[in-house]
């Protein structure tokens, strides 16, 4: 055992440095003394409570770095199973990504000093420690006892070794071994170094030729570009420093969707896009190839480009109260659908479930054909052939084939029935975005010659999307229903349509949400004067709405039930409004998530008080908030 960190010379050196700035000769190593000076220059103070600096979220545990480190950490954990040592992995910013504890009590000790996933252990925040000092010095370190700068952690010892990506040479993070100072051993230093080298071997093995080609092109472009640069190669998405600084999270997610749609195309056009935040950008994609294969795509993002609307025809505002929204994307879509209705041009609406496709068609029908009947057929469950044949005596109805891509029967039969209808009214259909070949099918005329696509901004879910593989492009019911290619059968029906319009999800027109909320409250509670408080609206604006308008309607319905009188408050919303994304939870996890959300609501977002209410450590609460994607901030009342 080595107790050098608790030796009298080290203790005296630390006391002398903190009181006067002087260091006795041979008191501590040059590495430690240099770290102490950096800690002072960084402004680290309040040594008795220096660690409580808050929580940093957005941990990417699915990254290539973490996935390569996990096998090494698993083996190391098994080898050290009988020793009182914790294993931690951090990213390049000193944030703890994960921690493995061989002893529960030891893990509890680390929780009390916030050495836990999501917390920052950089030198500039905490002072000298195994993680921050390893990153600051660029070399493996062994810090024990009073060699630490902060008083809180002088009872510990930690050995940290930086991990470099062999493909780039850049430091990706630190492998750290920590224990109580009384249990420290100098072998921890060499063990941490060896584990770091093993992770680097895994990183080298995982870097395929294609990924390396994309990485090299990404780095080359990033060095010369003036604006943000992102790349996508396989499932590896990278963004440079400018992208991280200049793009909002929802904007980066949107750019990634565009990259996904372009990654299979050899020749890509320059795109002028309007991002979810309302900002305009010009995206210049560069395809990366390895031999005859497409390895990925690198995108230059120009945020100084003129707004796309300056180069497009003016967008008309159709002003339909039953489908409110003033965003450019929504006005453009509604204008296209209303124009199709007025000219009786058969149209297909594609979009995510709950995005308002059927409501848009219904509103357009009422505006263009107020005296005609509207017939909506659910292709999933209704007897389509029987309903269509029964319409022969009906005078020119508007016919909507909802969920056309989920028709369980034979598309040839549906094609034949549509052929036999003769003179009919306006024909429309709705489909999911997963069948992106519909955008290609309806962009060709009857002779097979291509026609101009719809004028809305291209996205991965519209004309620039690569054609999906047969394995995921059509519903299982369609594949079961026929012996030949279901895509060809669907195309036979889509030839009856002239136009396709992509309906944006709610998260891509979030500026319309206040109008939607007001409209839905009027529909759900027509005899009640009710609104949302500013805090409630902030929660609604912060949610990503995977269920789109349908999910928003149900959230407001729940809130109205919980508060039958008065304006709706944030605590009235269902717990799902405070989370984003994530996996499907078990019943126990869902109950735990709801309990945490309720505790945060009761304490006005105060995480310290919420941890007391739930009965867990504050650091554990932070981890669970991150794991469940909970979004509850301060000052939620009012």
XYZ file of C-alpha atoms in Angstrom:
638
model
C 0.000 0.000 0.000
C 1.076 3.571 -0.657
C -0.015 6.316 1.703
C 2.196 8.995 0.165
C -0.773 11.290 -0.250
C -1.254 11.326 3.526
C 2.447 11.740 4.387
C 3.442 14.677 6.543
C 5.461 16.419 3.758
C 2.448 16.314 1.399
C 0.068 17.605 4.074
C 2.448 20.431 4.964
C 3.038 21.281 1.313
C -0.685 21.536 0.673
C -1.306 23.696 3.746
C 1.579 25.988 2.824
C 0.430 26.339 -0.775
C -3.203 27.070 0.133
C -2.263 29.617 2.786
C 0.636 31.446 1.153
C 1.136 30.037 -2.329
C 4.565 28.685 -1.395
C 5.664 25.104 -2.004
C 8.342 23.451 0.179
C 11.160 21.792 -1.721
C 10.420 18.106 -2.467
C 6.969 18.397 -0.875
C 5.053 17.057 -3.887
C 5.859 15.997 -7.436
C 6.132 18.510 -10.237
C 2.959 17.124 -11.806
C 0.932 17.762 -8.609
C 2.413 21.224 -7.955
C 1.673 22.243 -11.559
C -1.900 21.013 -11.151
C -2.339 22.975 -7.912
C -1.206 26.147 -9.695
C -3.608 25.508 -12.604
C -6.407 24.995 -10.082
C -5.715 28.389 -8.483
C -5.438 30.116 -11.882
C -8.787 28.576 -12.882
C -10.402 30.197 -9.870
C -11.197 27.010 -7.960
C -12.238 28.085 -4.477
C -14.489 27.145 -1.547
C -12.487 23.963 -1.002
C -14.932 22.532 1.524
C -17.767 22.430 -1.020
C -16.031 22.806 -4.360
C -17.665 19.712 -5.866
C -21.318 20.753 -5.806
C -21.275 22.516 -9.181
C -24.481 21.101 -10.671
C -25.211 18.426 -13.211
C -24.303 18.243 -16.896
C -26.695 16.149 -18.962
C -26.751 14.953 -22.574
C -24.558 11.912 -21.982
C -24.120 9.848 -25.131
C -23.784 6.261 -23.895
C -24.309 4.824 -27.374
C -21.260 6.472 -28.891
C -18.493 4.476 -30.520
C -16.161 5.530 -27.678
C -18.397 4.141 -24.929
C -19.255 0.976 -26.845
C -15.547 0.230 -27.361
C -14.785 0.894 -23.701
C -17.527 -1.320 -22.258
C -15.890 -4.731 -23.024
C -12.620 -3.562 -21.457
C -14.409 -2.229 -18.375
C -16.391 -5.473 -18.049
C -13.166 -7.517 -18.032
C -11.458 -5.145 -15.617
C -14.436 -5.225 -13.265
C -14.246 -9.015 -13.173
C -10.508 -8.975 -12.502
C -10.895 -6.460 -9.648
C -14.067 -7.986 -8.196
C -12.419 -8.716 -4.817
C -10.843 -5.276 -4.418
C -12.497 -2.092 -3.061
C -12.015 -0.165 -6.311
C -14.470 1.712 -8.526
C -13.983 1.977 -12.284
C -15.108 5.138 -14.080
C -15.124 6.343 -17.672
C -15.288 10.035 -18.546
C -15.523 11.961 -21.797
C -13.034 14.523 -23.088
C -14.827 17.247 -21.112
C -14.251 15.467 -17.761
C -17.903 14.457 -17.473
C -18.358 11.075 -15.818
C -20.129 8.770 -18.286
C -20.359 5.631 -16.172
C -19.064 4.157 -12.915
C -18.787 0.549 -11.784
C -18.581 -0.140 -8.031
C -17.303 -3.419 -6.613
C -18.600 -2.430 -3.190
C -21.911 -0.703 -2.558
C -20.596 1.310 0.378
C -17.735 2.626 -1.728
C -20.214 3.719 -4.386
C -22.158 5.586 -1.716
C -19.017 7.444 -0.665
C -18.427 8.574 -4.235
C -22.052 9.681 -4.561
C -21.573 12.045 -1.621
C -18.796 13.883 -3.493
C -20.699 13.810 -6.813
C -18.224 11.522 -8.562
C -21.100 10.040 -10.543
C -22.402 9.978 -14.131
C -23.263 13.442 -15.381
C -20.963 15.398 -13.058
C -17.936 17.388 -14.170
C -14.545 16.555 -12.633
C -12.326 18.928 -14.619
C -9.407 20.703 -12.956
C -11.105 24.006 -13.616
C -14.130 22.951 -11.549
C -12.776 20.546 -8.922
C -9.031 21.117 -8.817
C -6.404 18.371 -8.833
C -7.909 14.901 -9.329
C -7.319 11.755 -11.351
C -9.697 12.696 -14.172
C -9.166 16.426 -14.635
C -5.407 16.282 -14.121
C -5.003 13.414 -16.594
C -6.824 15.469 -19.234
C -4.972 18.696 -18.384
C -1.534 17.082 -18.456
C -2.242 14.618 -21.257
C -0.626 11.772 -19.324
C -1.541 9.045 -16.835
C -1.615 10.263 -13.223
C -1.956 8.806 -9.731
C -3.400 11.271 -7.221
C -3.838 10.169 -3.629
C -4.898 11.731 -0.346
C -3.871 15.328 0.206
C -2.436 15.608 -3.277
C -6.055 16.444 -4.203
C -6.807 20.161 -4.268
C -10.311 19.986 -2.748
C -10.714 18.986 0.889
C -13.777 16.831 0.125
C -11.813 14.244 -1.817
C -8.568 13.966 0.143
C -9.842 10.664 1.580
C -9.669 9.098 -1.900
C -7.001 7.916 -4.315
C -7.463 7.822 -8.078
C -5.446 6.718 -11.073
C -6.493 8.185 -14.415
C -5.196 7.497 -17.920
C -6.250 9.455 -21.038
C -7.687 7.479 -23.980
C -6.869 8.585 -27.540
C -8.711 7.627 -30.697
C -6.074 5.977 -32.935
C -7.858 7.309 -36.045
C -7.653 10.969 -35.017
C -5.069 11.073 -32.240
C -7.528 13.129 -30.177
C -8.200 12.397 -26.517
C -11.690 10.914 -26.126
C -11.813 10.567 -22.345
C -10.238 9.022 -19.262
C -10.277 5.572 -17.669
C -10.160 6.089 -13.905
C -9.637 3.696 -10.973
C -10.628 5.152 -7.604
C -10.712 3.920 -4.020
C -10.182 5.141 -0.474
C -6.666 6.465 0.091
C -6.110 3.858 2.791
C -6.696 1.098 0.190
C -4.545 2.667 -2.536
C -1.862 0.750 -4.391
C 0.684 2.024 -6.922
C -0.421 -0.851 -9.199
C -3.603 1.134 -9.886
C -1.508 3.457 -12.041
C -0.327 0.705 -14.377
C -3.754 -0.992 -14.414
C -5.426 2.246 -15.545
C -2.805 2.728 -18.265
C -3.220 -0.818 -19.555
C -7.022 -0.526 -19.598
C -6.754 2.744 -21.536
C -4.480 1.083 -24.118
C -6.932 -1.810 -24.470
C -9.773 0.643 -25.168
C -7.627 2.305 -27.820
C -7.128 -1.134 -29.438
C -10.911 -1.580 -29.499
C -11.301 1.866 -31.059
C -8.804 1.014 -33.790
C -10.550 -2.284 -34.552
C -13.960 -0.612 -34.732
C -12.832 2.067 -37.176
C -13.820 0.528 -40.484
C -12.378 1.679 -43.786
C -15.649 3.458 -44.577
C -15.793 5.252 -41.238
C -12.159 6.248 -41.526
C -12.797 7.695 -44.984
C -15.740 9.730 -43.675
C -13.691 10.874 -40.683
C -10.767 12.013 -42.831
C -13.093 13.923 -45.164
C -14.919 15.446 -42.174
C -11.641 16.652 -40.604
C -10.408 18.029 -43.931
C -13.614 19.986 -44.532
C -13.812 21.160 -40.918
C -10.323 22.673 -41.121
C -11.273 24.924 -44.060
C -14.986 25.576 -43.527
C -16.209 28.839 -42.032
C -19.478 27.455 -40.710
C -20.663 24.308 -38.927
C -19.704 20.928 -40.383
C -21.375 17.589 -39.627
C -20.990 14.109 -41.069
C -22.788 10.794 -41.056
C -21.099 7.504 -41.855
C -23.153 4.429 -41.061
C -24.541 5.132 -37.599
C -21.678 7.474 -36.598
C -22.731 11.134 -36.529
C -20.041 13.754 -35.939
C -20.185 17.520 -35.508
C -17.344 19.983 -35.205
C -16.873 22.683 -32.562
C -18.685 25.324 -34.643
C -21.685 23.039 -35.034
C -21.787 22.394 -31.284
C -21.593 26.119 -30.551
C -23.840 27.555 -33.271
C -26.575 24.931 -33.719
C -29.358 24.284 -31.231
C -29.984 20.634 -30.254
C -33.170 20.450 -32.337
C -31.327 22.004 -35.281
C -28.567 19.381 -35.050
C -31.196 16.642 -34.935
C -32.846 18.110 -38.042
C -29.520 18.331 -39.900
C -28.862 14.702 -38.956
C -32.200 13.726 -40.531
C -31.138 15.499 -43.716
C -27.776 13.692 -43.652
C -29.570 10.378 -43.220
C -31.709 11.089 -46.262
C -28.713 12.042 -48.385
C -26.261 9.345 -47.285
C -27.314 6.918 -50.037
C -27.170 9.400 -52.906
C -24.098 9.893 -55.069
C -25.159 13.238 -56.508
C -26.698 15.630 -54.001
C -27.977 19.138 -54.564
C -27.443 22.190 -52.404
C -30.421 22.493 -50.062
C -31.983 25.638 -48.656
C -33.796 24.569 -45.513
C -35.830 26.137 -42.759
C -34.909 24.535 -39.442
C -37.299 23.827 -36.533
C -36.079 26.960 -34.748
C -37.195 29.095 -37.709
C -33.649 29.874 -38.814
C -32.712 29.348 -42.444
C -29.592 27.552 -43.597
C -27.956 26.407 -46.789
C -26.690 22.822 -46.612
C -23.964 21.697 -49.003
C -23.556 17.896 -48.917
C -20.388 16.118 -50.071
C -20.669 12.380 -50.671
C -17.756 10.247 -49.435
C -16.998 7.128 -51.457
C -14.655 4.172 -51.014
C -14.206 2.540 -54.372
C -17.692 1.859 -55.695
C -19.290 2.091 -52.242
C -20.852 5.140 -50.612
C -19.260 5.524 -47.177
C -21.248 8.493 -45.932
C -21.856 12.191 -46.340
C -20.263 15.386 -45.001
C -22.456 18.496 -44.761
C -21.345 22.128 -44.716
C -23.968 24.282 -43.000
C -24.114 27.953 -43.949
C -26.171 29.968 -41.474
C -25.509 33.266 -43.287
C -27.282 32.245 -46.495
C -30.333 34.275 -47.572
C -33.643 32.928 -46.368
C -35.155 30.359 -48.748
C -38.401 32.313 -48.928
C -36.582 35.048 -50.864
C -36.047 32.608 -53.728
C -39.424 30.865 -53.618
C -42.810 32.062 -54.706
C -44.662 33.890 -51.929
C -46.468 31.549 -49.555
C -50.197 32.099 -49.253
C -51.854 32.104 -45.849
C -55.039 30.102 -46.147
C -56.302 31.036 -42.680
C -58.322 27.914 -41.843
C -59.266 28.135 -38.141
C -59.710 24.358 -37.767
C -56.016 23.796 -38.573
C -54.231 26.804 -36.996
C -50.605 27.673 -37.619
C -48.602 30.604 -38.989
C -45.213 28.956 -39.519
C -43.902 29.077 -43.067
C -43.797 25.271 -43.264
C -47.440 24.898 -42.227
C -48.727 27.727 -44.460
C -46.881 26.206 -47.386
C -48.409 22.779 -46.812
C -51.940 24.069 -46.275
C -51.649 26.189 -49.404
C -50.628 23.173 -51.475
C -53.486 21.020 -50.180
C -56.117 23.730 -50.676
C -54.849 24.344 -54.212
C -55.132 20.606 -54.894
C -58.712 20.621 -53.582
C -59.775 23.603 -55.693
C -58.385 21.949 -58.835
C -59.636 18.492 -57.754
C -56.091 17.180 -58.227
C -55.740 13.754 -56.529
C -53.285 14.150 -53.653
C -51.387 11.923 -51.221
C -50.435 13.309 -47.796
C -47.459 11.685 -46.097
C -46.344 12.305 -42.536
C -45.944 10.910 -39.060
C -48.878 9.533 -37.129
C -50.905 12.247 -35.409
C -49.448 15.103 -37.491
C -52.892 16.241 -38.751
C -53.070 14.762 -42.254
C -56.759 13.817 -42.077
C -57.723 17.100 -40.382
C -55.966 19.008 -43.164
C -57.815 17.091 -45.883
C -61.123 17.563 -44.085
C -60.583 21.328 -43.790
C -59.568 21.621 -47.454
C -62.694 19.661 -48.494
C -64.980 21.970 -46.517
C -63.401 25.003 -48.118
C -63.464 23.716 -51.700
C -66.624 21.559 -51.689
C -68.927 22.753 -48.875
C -72.019 21.019 -50.332
C -70.461 17.688 -51.216
C -70.241 14.686 -48.893
C -66.907 13.571 -47.440
C -66.246 9.838 -47.283
C -63.239 8.655 -45.252
C -62.240 5.005 -45.579
C -59.808 3.504 -43.081
C -57.871 1.114 -45.324
C -56.708 -0.872 -42.286
C -60.154 -2.017 -41.145
C -62.965 -0.856 -43.446
C -64.229 -3.106 -46.272
C -62.779 -0.828 -48.954
C -64.256 -2.593 -51.986
C -67.744 -2.698 -50.474
C -67.666 0.975 -49.485
C -66.369 2.088 -52.868
C -69.011 0.136 -54.769
C -71.688 1.635 -52.555
C -70.639 5.141 -53.603
C -71.815 4.756 -57.206
C -75.114 6.512 -56.527
C -73.523 9.225 -54.426
C -73.049 12.551 -56.179
C -69.330 13.295 -56.563
C -68.140 12.780 -52.981
C -64.667 13.612 -51.752
C -63.012 10.264 -51.087
C -60.139 9.925 -48.608
C -58.251 6.619 -48.408
C -56.719 6.868 -44.936
C -53.671 4.693 -44.129
C -53.372 3.589 -47.742
C -49.968 2.023 -47.077
C -51.513 -0.324 -44.478
C -54.157 -1.825 -46.765
C -54.294 -5.563 -45.887
C -55.811 -6.701 -49.172
C -54.612 -6.897 -52.762
C -53.675 -3.499 -54.214
C -54.539 -4.776 -57.706
C -58.185 -5.106 -56.639
C -58.158 -1.564 -55.255
C -56.552 -0.316 -58.463
C -59.251 -2.012 -60.532
C -62.069 -0.524 -58.435
C -60.620 2.974 -58.773
C -60.397 2.455 -62.534
C -64.060 1.434 -62.699
C -65.343 4.421 -60.720
C -65.516 6.623 -63.774
C -66.448 10.221 -62.941
C -65.815 10.972 -59.299
C -65.038 13.818 -56.907
C -61.792 14.790 -55.246
C -59.556 11.808 -54.395
C -57.070 11.964 -51.526
C -55.062 9.542 -49.380
C -52.832 9.515 -46.301
C -49.702 7.455 -45.795
C -46.896 7.101 -43.282
C -43.468 8.538 -44.038
C -41.940 5.058 -43.998
C -43.164 4.519 -47.557
C -41.013 7.200 -49.123
C -41.303 5.617 -52.548
C -44.755 7.186 -52.738
C -42.999 10.520 -53.264
C -41.247 9.057 -56.280
C -44.323 7.257 -57.586
C -46.620 10.282 -57.638
C -43.955 12.545 -59.142
C -44.280 10.789 -62.496
C -47.057 11.300 -64.989
C -49.083 8.578 -66.661
C -46.376 7.980 -69.256
C -43.717 7.483 -66.623
C -42.011 10.808 -67.289
C -40.920 12.701 -64.210
C -42.834 15.806 -63.233
C -41.793 18.573 -60.853
C -42.036 17.651 -57.220
C -43.960 19.709 -54.719
C -42.295 23.038 -53.943
C -41.879 22.559 -50.233
C -38.429 22.410 -48.731
C -36.765 19.042 -49.402
C -36.209 16.872 -46.357
C -35.059 13.288 -45.813
C -38.699 12.279 -45.603
C -39.533 13.694 -49.038
C -37.900 13.738 -52.416
C -34.251 13.589 -51.292
C -34.745 10.464 -49.217
C -33.148 7.258 -50.534
C -35.586 4.573 -51.501
C -36.036 2.242 -48.524
C -35.164 -1.387 -48.748
C -37.889 -3.937 -49.228
C -37.379 -5.045 -45.672
C -38.824 -1.913 -44.129
C -40.648 0.021 -46.797
C -44.093 -1.575 -46.761
C -46.342 -2.866 -44.013
C -46.242 -6.567 -43.168
C -49.899 -6.912 -44.058
C -49.172 -5.861 -47.645
C -46.343 -8.340 -47.966
C -48.536 -11.149 -46.708
C -51.375 -10.284 -49.037
C -49.594 -10.785 -52.318
C -47.102 -13.045 -53.943
C -45.278 -10.346 -55.904
C -43.500 -7.183 -54.897
C -45.882 -5.143 -52.683
C -44.125 -1.925 -53.758
C -45.156 -2.511 -57.359
C -48.730 -3.159 -56.238
C -48.803 0.047 -54.200
C -47.442 1.933 -57.206
C -50.362 0.647 -59.244
C -52.725 2.484 -56.878
C -50.534 5.582 -56.542
C -50.772 6.170 -60.303
C -54.279 7.541 -59.589
C -52.691 10.475 -57.724
C -50.960 13.533 -59.186
C -49.425 15.253 -56.144
C -47.761 14.320 -52.874
C -47.454 16.684 -49.912
C -45.276 16.006 -46.864
C -46.965 17.150 -43.633
C -44.337 18.271 -41.081
C -44.344 16.815 -37.552
C -45.191 19.144 -34.695
C -41.557 19.379 -33.550
C -40.685 20.942 -36.943
C -43.299 23.677 -36.535
C -43.121 24.202 -32.784
C -43.860 27.931 -33.211
C -47.443 26.933 -34.066
C -47.920 25.255 -30.693
C -49.462 28.252 -28.828
C -52.144 28.568 -31.516
C -52.750 24.821 -31.464
C -53.099 24.840 -27.682
C -55.667 27.636 -27.803
C -57.599 25.883 -30.569
C -57.587 22.475 -28.857
C -58.654 23.935 -25.518
C -61.621 25.487 -27.307
C -62.509 22.129 -28.833
C -62.010 20.101 -25.633
C -63.689 22.603 -23.284
C -66.041 24.700 -25.464
C -68.024 26.089 -22.506
C -65.029 26.969 -20.383
C -62.712 29.955 -20.484
C -59.296 28.395 -19.943
C -55.695 29.016 -20.918
C -52.230 27.770 -20.042
C -49.971 29.655 -17.659
C -46.595 30.821 -19.055
C -44.830 28.043 -17.131
C -47.176 25.446 -18.639
C -46.564 26.769 -22.121
C -42.798 26.582 -21.552
C -43.126 22.892 -20.702
C -45.215 22.260 -23.807
C -42.736 24.127 -26.005
C -39.849 22.106 -24.558
C -41.365 18.694 -25.330
C -40.460 16.953 -28.609
C -43.994 15.541 -29.198
C -43.305 12.142 -30.775
C -47.085 11.651 -30.991
C -47.533 15.063 -32.641
C -50.913 16.869 -32.419
C -52.688 13.725 -31.223
C -50.356 13.560 -28.209
C -50.848 17.285 -27.523
C -54.625 16.819 -27.545
C -54.431 13.988 -25.001
C -52.044 15.960 -22.787
C -54.463 18.896 -22.681
C -57.392 16.559 -22.058
C -55.553 15.130 -19.034
C -54.705 18.612 -17.734
C -58.344 19.749 -18.078
C -59.451 16.724 -16.082
C -56.924 17.364 -13.310
C -57.866 21.061 -13.039
C -61.585 21.502 -13.744
C -61.511 25.215 -12.851
C -58.930 27.877 -13.628
C -55.985 28.059 -15.970
C -53.874 24.972 -16.554
C -50.611 24.759 -14.605
C -47.479 22.774 -15.347
C -48.246 20.215 -12.639
C -51.558 19.418 -14.355
C -49.800 18.014 -17.427
C -49.151 14.270 -17.733
C -45.686 13.134 -16.692
C -44.785 12.268 -20.293
C -44.671 15.994 -21.112
C -41.559 16.280 -18.954
C -39.572 13.574 -20.745
C -38.096 13.293 -24.205
C -37.270 10.246 -26.318
C -35.967 7.182 -24.523
C -36.699 3.482 -24.487
C -39.866 1.700 -23.475
C -39.987 1.532 -19.675
C -41.002 -1.336 -17.444
C -44.006 -0.665 -15.158
C -41.656 -0.160 -12.192
C -39.473 2.273 -14.141
C -42.533 4.178 -15.356
C -43.786 4.483 -11.768
C -40.355 5.684 -10.619
C -40.219 8.242 -13.422
C -43.680 9.548 -12.511
C -42.678 9.817 -8.842
C -39.591 11.842 -9.749
C -41.572 14.170 -12.016
C -44.204 14.728 -9.307
C -41.506 15.434 -6.705
C -39.846 17.957 -9.002
C -43.175 19.629 -9.626
C -43.938 19.805 -5.903
C -40.561 21.395 -5.178
C -40.685 23.853 -8.072
C -37.831 22.058 -9.830
C -35.521 22.041 -6.784
C -33.578 18.812 -7.238
C -32.148 18.733 -3.745
C -35.631 18.839 -2.164
C -36.995 16.438 -4.771
C -34.334 13.869 -3.880
C -35.449 14.075 -0.247
C -39.103 13.569 -1.228
C -38.316 10.539 -3.386
C -35.903 9.135 -0.807
C -32.789 8.767 -2.957
C -29.370 10.415 -3.078
C -29.169 13.659 -5.024
C -26.575 12.232 -7.411
C -28.830 9.220 -8.026
C -31.695 11.610 -8.806
C -29.529 13.399 -11.375
C -28.683 10.087 -13.048
C -32.321 9.004 -13.180
C -33.385 12.382 -14.578
C -30.886 11.854 -17.382
C -31.771 8.189 -17.920
C -35.508 8.911 -18.151
C -35.067 12.087 -20.217
C -36.945 14.196 -17.642
C -37.157 17.904 -18.473
C -38.218 19.825 -15.369
C -36.502 23.135 -14.659
C -36.619 25.743 -11.940
C -39.428 28.286 -11.386
C -42.283 26.162 -12.660
C -45.005 27.821 -10.661
C -47.284 30.526 -11.967
